[in-house]
């Protein structure tokens, strides 16, 4: 294997492990999501009944957490749904962690997908 | 149900030893030749029974009109290194045999279910994304504005048309799945007769979409279960630790990347209505990416030559056996 492939594979494995850690943290954030925020904003008219059905419980409940983490970390992103004031109901640390987690997730996940797709193409050529 | 044992030949096994331990007859026994003939019939893949190899599977069936082998084995001096093989189907109750063979099929063909199923569930989930569903609710809001004199009738008609045109374009050929034989414009309309509230039709279709969403959600749970069960069965039947670990890393990566993609798509879809083409592209892309990255992780694990036993470390071998 070439040095370039080793670097690519190393990057892929590190970002993959980071993703697993990231998902674990998101799960913890899901459990710690302030009940007050959900009681106030996870209902009509902010969300439709279809969305409430879809994003309640297993397995898509974590997508609800994703939405609220974004709304809490970046309040302006919640304007369209009228949830821009949700951050006032959550602890400051929760909003900050949400913000950093989302930024880290996007950067890490982009690198993971990029290295994985390039690696997969390389693997097909190698085989 | 097949009436035979599956026995994995071990180092040091000989045909006569196996026949002696399993059927209780030795070489000079009159039934020995009959037993060999019977085994050849059960194992057409083996041309010469004197040249069996360690690791090969041998089918051992009950001889016609003889007592069950277990009874014989009990009376026979056991060679020690040969253990009574596990009779896979013996533990399965006849009423469960269909489920047993369905699971056996699933072990090798789960991808035929999980890949298209994942695409279908993903596409329908994407189509029912907040952006599209909100277009239906917009009609209701415009009607409320019209009734409270905040907008005129023609303004209401125009806004309704805009919202529904956009929805129709977005769902494309999936219109029939969502609204049956009627078009989008015919379905999402104000009720003017029948003694029902004006927004009854809109509420009905919002409920319908809610049901489709619930089906997509249940389908997703079933598919995830199918995929993980199949992986568990593959790990259980893998012959060595290397193969078990390869299957494990592939499954973990596919699942983790799939969840990550769901998170990423969720962040995007929350405020972006998308069309049916994009819904399918996203679903196919997500499924293909998680599948491909799983394969790549397996490749990296194999090429790295690592001996880290993740399966034992994570206790998966105790769970999947």
Coordinates of C-alpha atoms in Angstrom, one line a residue:
Chain A
X1 CA 0.0 0.0 0.0
X2 CA 1.2 3.5 -0.8
X3 CA 1.9 6.2 1.7
X4 CA -1.0 8.2 0.3
X5 CA -3.4 5.3 0.9
X6 CA -2.1 4.9 4.5
X7 CA -2.7 8.6 5.2
X8 CA -6.2 8.3 3.6
X9 CA -7.0 5.2 5.6
X10 CA -5.6 6.7 8.8
X11 CA -7.7 9.8 8.3
X12 CA -10.8 7.7 7.6
X13 CA -10.3 5.6 10.7
X14 CA -9.7 8.6 13.0
X15 CA -12.7 10.5 11.7
X16 CA -14.8 7.3 12.0
X17 CA -13.8 6.9 15.6
X18 CA -14.5 10.6 16.2
X19 CA -18.0 10.1 14.6
X20 CA -18.7 7.3 17.0
X21 CA -17.7 9.5 19.9
X22 CA -19.8 12.4 18.4
X23 CA -22.8 10.1 18.2
X24 CA -22.4 9.1 21.8
X25 CA -22.3 12.7 22.8
X26 CA -25.4 13.5 20.7
X27 CA -27.1 10.6 22.5
X28 CA -26.2 12.1 25.9
X29 CA -27.5 15.5 24.6
X30 CA -30.7 13.8 23.6
X31 CA -31.1 12.4 27.1
X32 CA -30.3 15.8 28.7
X33 CA -32.4 17.9 26.3
X34 CA -34.3 20.4 28.6
X35 CA -37.9 19.3 29.0
X36 CA -39.0 22.9 29.2
X37 CA -37.8 23.5 25.6
X38 CA -39.7 20.5 24.3
X39 CA -42.8 21.3 26.2
X40 CA -42.8 24.8 24.9
X41 CA -41.7 24.4 21.3
X42 CA -42.1 20.8 20.2
X43 CA -45.8 21.3 19.3
X44 CA -48.0 23.0 16.8
X45 CA -47.6 25.6 15.3
X46 CA -43.8 25.2 15.4
X47 CA -44.0 21.6 14.2
X48 CA -46.7 19.8 12.2
X49 CA -48.5 16.8 13.6
X50 CA -46.6 14.7 11.0
X51 CA -43.3 15.9 12.3
X52 CA -44.3 15.3 15.8
X53 CA -45.2 11.7 15.0
X54 CA -42.0 11.2 13.0
X55 CA -39.6 12.7 15.4
X56 CA -40.9 11.3 18.7
X57 CA -39.3 8.2 20.2
X58 CA -37.0 5.6 18.6
X59 CA -35.4 5.7 16.0
X60 CA -35.9 9.2 14.7
X61 CA -36.1 11.0 18.0
X62 CA -32.4 12.0 17.7
X63 CA -33.4 14.1 14.6
X64 CA -35.6 16.2 16.9
X65 CA -32.5 16.6 19.1
X66 CA -30.5 17.7 16.0
X67 CA -33.1 20.3 15.2
X68 CA -33.2 21.7 18.7
X69 CA -29.4 21.6 19.1
X70 CA -29.2 23.7 16.0
X71 CA -31.9 26.1 17.2
X72 CA -30.2 26.4 20.6
X73 CA -26.6 26.7 19.3
X74 CA -27.6 29.0 16.4
X75 CA -30.8 30.8 17.5
X76 CA -31.2 32.7 14.2
X77 CA -31.7 29.3 12.4
X78 CA -34.9 28.8 14.3
X79 CA -36.6 32.0 12.9
X80 CA -38.5 30.1 10.2
X81 CA -40.2 28.0 12.8
X82 CA -40.6 30.6 15.4
X83 CA -38.2 28.8 17.8
X84 CA -35.5 31.5 17.9
X85 CA -36.3 32.2 21.6
X86 CA -35.8 28.6 22.7
X87 CA -32.2 29.2 23.9
X88 CA -33.7 31.3 26.8
X89 CA -35.2 28.1 28.2
X90 CA -32.0 26.1 28.1
X91 CA -28.9 26.3 30.3
X92 CA -26.1 28.3 28.7
X93 CA -23.7 25.3 28.8
X94 CA -26.2 23.2 26.8
X95 CA -26.4 25.9 24.1
X96 CA -22.6 26.2 23.9
X97 CA -22.0 22.4 23.8
X98 CA -24.7 22.2 21.1
X99 CA -23.0 24.8 19.0
X100 CA -19.5 23.2 19.3
X101 CA -20.9 19.7 18.7
X102 CA -22.7 20.7 15.5
X103 CA -19.6 22.5 14.2
X104 CA -17.4 19.6 15.0
X105 CA -19.9 17.1 13.5
X106 CA -20.1 18.9 10.2
X107 CA -16.3 19.3 9.8
X108 CA -15.6 15.7 11.0
X109 CA -18.4 14.1 9.0
X110 CA -17.4 16.0 5.8
X111 CA -13.8 14.7 6.1
X112 CA -15.1 11.2 6.8
X113 CA -17.3 11.0 3.8
X114 CA -14.7 12.5 1.5
X115 CA -11.9 10.1 2.7
X116 CA -14.3 7.2 2.6
X117 CA -15.6 7.8 -0.9
X118 CA -12.0 8.3 -2.3
X119 CA -10.9 5.2 -0.4
X120 CA -13.8 3.2 -1.7
X121 CA -13.0 4.1 -5.3
X122 CA -9.4 3.2 -4.6
X123 CA -10.4 -0.1 -3.2
X124 CA -12.5 -0.9 -6.3
X125 CA -9.5 -0.1 -8.5
X126 CA -7.2 -2.1 -6.3
X127 CA -9.4 -5.2 -6.3
Chain B
X1 CA -36.9 -30.2 6.9
X2 CA -33.7 -32.0 5.9
X3 CA -33.0 -35.2 7.9
X4 CA -29.3 -34.9 8.4
X5 CA -26.6 -33.7 10.7
X6 CA -24.0 -31.2 9.7
X7 CA -20.6 -32.3 10.9
X8 CA -17.4 -30.2 10.5
X9 CA -14.4 -32.5 9.9
X10 CA -11.6 -31.9 12.3
X11 CA -7.9 -32.5 12.1
X12 CA -7.2 -36.2 12.8
X13 CA -10.7 -37.4 11.8
X14 CA -10.9 -40.4 9.6
X15 CA -14.0 -41.8 7.7
X16 CA -13.9 -45.0 9.6
X17 CA -13.6 -43.2 12.9
X18 CA -16.6 -41.0 12.1
X19 CA -18.7 -43.9 11.0
X20 CA -17.7 -45.9 14.1
X21 CA -18.6 -43.1 16.5
X22 CA -21.7 -42.0 14.7
X23 CA -23.2 -45.2 13.4
X24 CA -21.6 -47.7 15.7
X25 CA -20.2 -50.0 12.9
X26 CA -16.5 -50.8 12.2
X27 CA -14.9 -51.6 8.9
X28 CA -15.6 -55.3 8.9
X29 CA -19.2 -54.8 9.8
X30 CA -21.7 -55.8 7.2
X31 CA -23.4 -52.4 7.4
X32 CA -20.2 -50.4 6.8
X33 CA -20.5 -50.5 3.0
X34 CA -24.1 -49.6 3.2
X35 CA -23.3 -46.6 5.5
X36 CA -20.6 -45.4 3.1
X37 CA -23.1 -45.6 0.2
X38 CA -25.6 -43.7 2.3
X39 CA -23.1 -40.9 3.1
X40 CA -22.1 -40.6 -0.5
X41 CA -25.7 -40.1 -1.4
X42 CA -26.0 -37.4 1.2
X43 CA -22.8 -35.6 0.2
X44 CA -22.8 -35.4 -3.6
X45 CA -20.1 -32.7 -3.3
X46 CA -17.6 -35.3 -2.0
X47 CA -16.3 -37.6 -4.8
X48 CA -14.1 -39.8 -2.7
X49 CA -14.9 -40.3 1.0
X50 CA -11.4 -41.6 1.7
X51 CA -10.1 -38.1 0.9
X52 CA -12.0 -35.9 3.3
X53 CA -10.3 -32.7 4.5
X54 CA -10.3 -30.9 7.8
X55 CA -12.8 -28.0 7.7
X56 CA -15.2 -29.7 5.2
X57 CA -18.8 -30.1 6.2
X58 CA -20.1 -33.7 6.1
X59 CA -23.8 -34.5 6.2
X60 CA -24.6 -37.4 8.5
X61 CA -28.1 -38.9 8.1
X62 CA -30.0 -41.5 9.9
X63 CA -29.7 -44.9 8.1
X64 CA -32.9 -46.2 6.8
X65 CA -34.6 -48.6 9.3
X66 CA -32.0 -48.2 12.0
X67 CA -32.3 -46.8 15.5
X68 CA -31.5 -43.1 15.9
X69 CA -27.7 -42.5 16.0
X70 CA -27.8 -40.9 19.4
X71 CA -29.0 -44.2 20.8
X72 CA -26.1 -46.0 19.1
X73 CA -23.6 -43.3 20.1
X74 CA -24.5 -43.9 23.8
X75 CA -23.6 -47.5 23.5
X76 CA -20.5 -47.0 21.5
X77 CA -17.0 -46.4 22.7
X78 CA -16.3 -42.8 21.7
X79 CA -13.0 -41.9 20.0
X80 CA -12.6 -38.9 22.3
X81 CA -11.6 -36.3 19.8
X82 CA -14.9 -36.6 18.0
X83 CA -17.8 -34.9 19.7
X84 CA -21.4 -35.4 18.9
X85 CA -22.2 -32.8 16.3
X86 CA -24.8 -30.2 16.8
X87 CA -27.9 -31.2 14.8
X88 CA -29.0 -27.7 13.7
X89 CA -32.6 -28.6 12.9
X90 CA -33.1 -30.9 15.8
X91 CA -33.5 -28.0 18.2
X92 CA -36.1 -26.4 15.9
X93 CA -39.7 -27.2 16.7
X94 CA -41.6 -28.3 13.5
X95 CA -44.0 -25.3 13.9
X96 CA -40.9 -22.9 13.7
X97 CA -39.3 -24.6 10.7
X98 CA -40.5 -21.9 8.3
X99 CA -39.1 -19.1 10.5
X100 CA -35.8 -21.1 10.8
X101 CA -35.4 -21.3 7.0
X102 CA -36.4 -17.7 6.6
X103 CA -33.7 -16.7 9.0
X104 CA -31.2 -18.9 7.1
X105 CA -32.1 -17.1 3.9
X106 CA -31.9 -13.8 5.6
X107 CA -28.3 -14.5 6.7
X108 CA -27.1 -14.5 3.1
X109 CA -29.6 -12.2 1.4
X110 CA -30.3 -9.4 3.9
X111 CA -28.9 -6.8 1.5
X112 CA -31.7 -7.5 -0.9
X113 CA -34.1 -6.3 1.8
X114 CA -32.2 -3.6 3.6
X115 CA -30.8 -1.7 0.5
X116 CA -34.0 -1.2 -1.5
X117 CA -36.0 -1.0 1.7
X118 CA -33.7 1.7 3.1
X119 CA -34.0 3.7 -0.1
X120 CA -37.8 3.4 -0.1
X121 CA -38.1 4.3 3.6
X122 CA -35.6 7.1 3.2
X123 CA -37.3 8.5 0.1
X124 CA -40.7 8.5 1.7
X125 CA -39.3 10.0 4.9
X126 CA -37.6 12.8 2.9
X127 CA -40.8 13.5 1.0
X128 CA -42.6 13.9 4.3
X129 CA -40.0 16.3 5.4
X130 CA -41.2 19.4 7.2
X131 CA -40.8 21.7 4.2
X132 CA -43.3 19.7 2.1
X133 CA -45.8 19.0 4.9
X134 CA -45.8 22.7 5.8
X135 CA -46.9 23.5 2.2
X136 CA -50.2 21.7 3.0
X137 CA -50.6 23.5 6.3
X138 CA -50.0 26.8 4.5
X139 CA -53.3 26.4 2.7
X140 CA -55.1 26.1 6.0
X141 CA -53.3 29.3 7.2
X142 CA -54.2 31.2 4.1
X143 CA -57.8 30.2 4.5
X144 CA -57.9 31.4 8.1
X145 CA -56.4 34.7 6.8
X146 CA -59.1 34.9 4.2
X147 CA -61.9 34.2 6.7
X148 CA -60.7 36.8 9.0
X149 CA -60.5 39.4 6.2
X150 CA -56.8 39.8 6.3
X151 CA -56.6 38.8 2.6
X152 CA -59.1 38.8 -0.3
X153 CA -60.6 35.8 -2.0
X154 CA -58.3 36.2 -5.1
X155 CA -55.3 36.6 -2.8
X156 CA -56.3 33.4 -1.1
X157 CA -56.8 31.5 -4.4
X158 CA -53.4 32.7 -5.7
X159 CA -51.5 31.8 -2.5
X160 CA -53.2 28.4 -2.3
X161 CA -52.3 27.7 -6.0
X162 CA -48.7 28.7 -5.4
X163 CA -48.3 26.4 -2.4
X164 CA -50.0 23.5 -4.1
X165 CA -48.1 23.9 -7.4
X166 CA -44.9 23.8 -5.4
X167 CA -46.0 20.7 -3.5
X168 CA -47.1 19.0 -6.7
X169 CA -43.8 19.7 -8.3
X170 CA -41.9 18.4 -5.2
X171 CA -43.8 15.1 -4.9
X172 CA -43.9 14.4 -8.6
X173 CA -44.9 10.8 -9.4
X174 CA -45.5 10.1 -5.7
X175 CA -48.7 12.1 -5.9
X176 CA -50.7 8.9 -6.3
X177 CA -49.1 7.4 -3.3
X178 CA -50.0 10.4 -1.2
X179 CA -53.4 11.4 -2.5
X180 CA -54.8 8.3 -4.3
X181 CA -56.6 8.8 -7.6
X182 CA -57.1 12.6 -7.0
X183 CA -54.6 15.3 -7.9
X184 CA -52.9 17.4 -5.2
X185 CA -55.2 20.4 -6.0
X186 CA -58.3 18.3 -5.8
X187 CA -57.3 16.8 -2.5
X188 CA -56.1 19.8 -0.6
X189 CA -59.3 21.9 -0.8
X190 CA -61.8 23.6 1.4
X191 CA -64.9 21.6 2.2
X192 CA -68.0 23.4 1.1
X193 CA -70.6 20.7 1.8
X194 CA -71.2 17.6 3.8
X195 CA -71.7 19.4 7.1
X196 CA -67.9 19.2 8.0
X197 CA -65.5 21.9 9.0
X198 CA -64.1 23.9 6.1
X199 CA -60.6 22.5 6.7
X200 CA -61.7 18.9 7.0
X201 CA -60.1 17.7 3.8
X202 CA -56.8 19.3 4.7
X203 CA -56.9 17.8 8.1
X204 CA -57.7 14.4 6.6
X205 CA -54.7 14.5 4.3
X206 CA -52.5 15.8 7.0
X207 CA -53.6 12.7 9.0
X208 CA -52.9 10.5 6.0
X209 CA -49.4 11.8 5.7
X210 CA -49.0 11.3 9.5
X211 CA -49.9 7.6 9.0
X212 CA -47.4 7.3 6.1
X213 CA -44.8 8.8 8.3
X214 CA -45.6 6.3 11.1
X215 CA -45.3 3.5 8.5
X216 CA -41.9 4.8 7.3
X217 CA -40.8 5.0 10.9
X218 CA -41.9 1.4 11.7
X219 CA -40.3 0.2 8.5
X220 CA -37.1 1.9 9.5
X221 CA -37.1 0.1 12.8
X222 CA -37.8 -3.3 11.1
X223 CA -35.1 -2.7 8.5
X224 CA -32.5 -1.8 11.1
X225 CA -33.5 -5.0 13.0
X226 CA -33.2 -7.1 9.9
X227 CA -29.8 -5.7 9.0
X228 CA -28.4 -6.2 12.5
X229 CA -29.9 -9.7 12.9
X230 CA -28.4 -10.8 9.6
X231 CA -25.0 -9.4 10.6
X232 CA -25.3 -11.2 14.0
X233 CA -26.1 -14.5 12.2
X234 CA -23.1 -14.0 9.8
X235 CA -20.8 -13.4 12.8
X236 CA -22.1 -16.5 14.5
X237 CA -21.6 -18.7 11.4
X238 CA -18.2 -17.2 10.4
X239 CA -15.4 -19.8 10.7
X240 CA -12.6 -17.7 12.1
X241 CA -12.0 -14.6 14.3
X242 CA -10.7 -12.6 11.3
X243 CA -13.9 -13.0 9.3
X244 CA -16.0 -12.2 12.4
X245 CA -14.1 -9.0 13.0
X246 CA -14.4 -8.0 9.3
X247 CA -18.2 -8.4 9.4
X248 CA -18.3 -6.5 12.7
X249 CA -16.4 -3.5 11.5
X250 CA -18.4 -3.3 8.3
X251 CA -21.7 -3.5 10.2
X252 CA -20.7 -0.9 12.8
X253 CA -19.4 1.5 10.2
X254 CA -22.5 1.2 8.0
X255 CA -24.8 1.7 11.0
X256 CA -22.8 4.6 12.4
X257 CA -22.5 6.4 9.1
X258 CA -26.2 5.8 8.4
X259 CA -27.1 7.4 11.7
X260 CA -24.7 10.3 11.0
X261 CA -26.2 10.8 7.5
X262 CA -29.7 10.9 9.1
X263 CA -28.5 13.6 11.5
X264 CA -26.9 15.6 8.7
X265 CA -30.0 15.2 6.4
X266 CA -32.2 16.2 9.4
X267 CA -30.3 19.4 9.9
X268 CA -30.7 20.2 6.2
X269 CA -34.3 19.2 5.7
X270 CA -35.6 21.1 8.7
X271 CA -35.9 24.3 6.6
X272 CA -35.6 23.2 3.0
X273 CA -38.5 21.7 1.1
X274 CA -37.2 19.3 -1.5
X275 CA -38.5 17.6 -4.6
X276 CA -39.1 13.9 -5.3
X277 CA -35.9 13.6 -7.4
X278 CA -33.8 15.1 -4.6
X279 CA -35.6 12.9 -2.0
X280 CA -34.6 9.8 -4.0
X281 CA -31.1 11.0 -4.7
X282 CA -30.6 11.7 -0.9
X283 CA -32.0 8.3 0.0
X284 CA -29.9 6.4 -2.6
X285 CA -26.9 8.5 -1.7
X286 CA -27.3 7.8 2.0
X287 CA -27.8 4.1 1.5
X288 CA -24.9 3.8 -1.0
X289 CA -22.5 5.9 1.2
X290 CA -23.2 3.9 4.4
X291 CA -22.8 0.6 2.4
X292 CA -19.6 1.7 0.6
X293 CA -18.0 3.1 3.7
X294 CA -18.8 -0.2 5.5
X295 CA -17.0 -2.1 2.7
X296 CA -14.1 0.3 2.8
X297 CA -13.7 -0.1 6.6
X298 CA -13.6 -3.9 6.1
X299 CA -10.9 -3.5 3.4
X300 CA -8.9 -1.2 5.7
X301 CA -9.2 -3.7 8.6
X302 CA -8.1 -6.6 6.3
X303 CA -5.2 -4.7 4.7
X304 CA -3.9 -3.3 8.0
X305 CA -3.3 -6.9 9.2
X306 CA -4.4 -5.9 12.7
X307 CA -5.1 -8.7 15.2
X308 CA -7.3 -6.6 17.5
X309 CA -10.3 -8.8 18.3
X310 CA -13.1 -6.3 18.5
X311 CA -15.8 -9.0 18.5
X312 CA -14.5 -10.6 21.7
X313 CA -13.6 -7.2 23.2
X314 CA -17.1 -5.9 22.7
X315 CA -18.7 -9.2 23.8
X316 CA -20.4 -9.6 20.5
X317 CA -19.3 -13.3 20.2
X318 CA -21.4 -14.0 23.4
X319 CA -24.4 -12.2 21.9
X320 CA -24.2 -13.7 18.4
X321 CA -23.6 -17.5 18.7

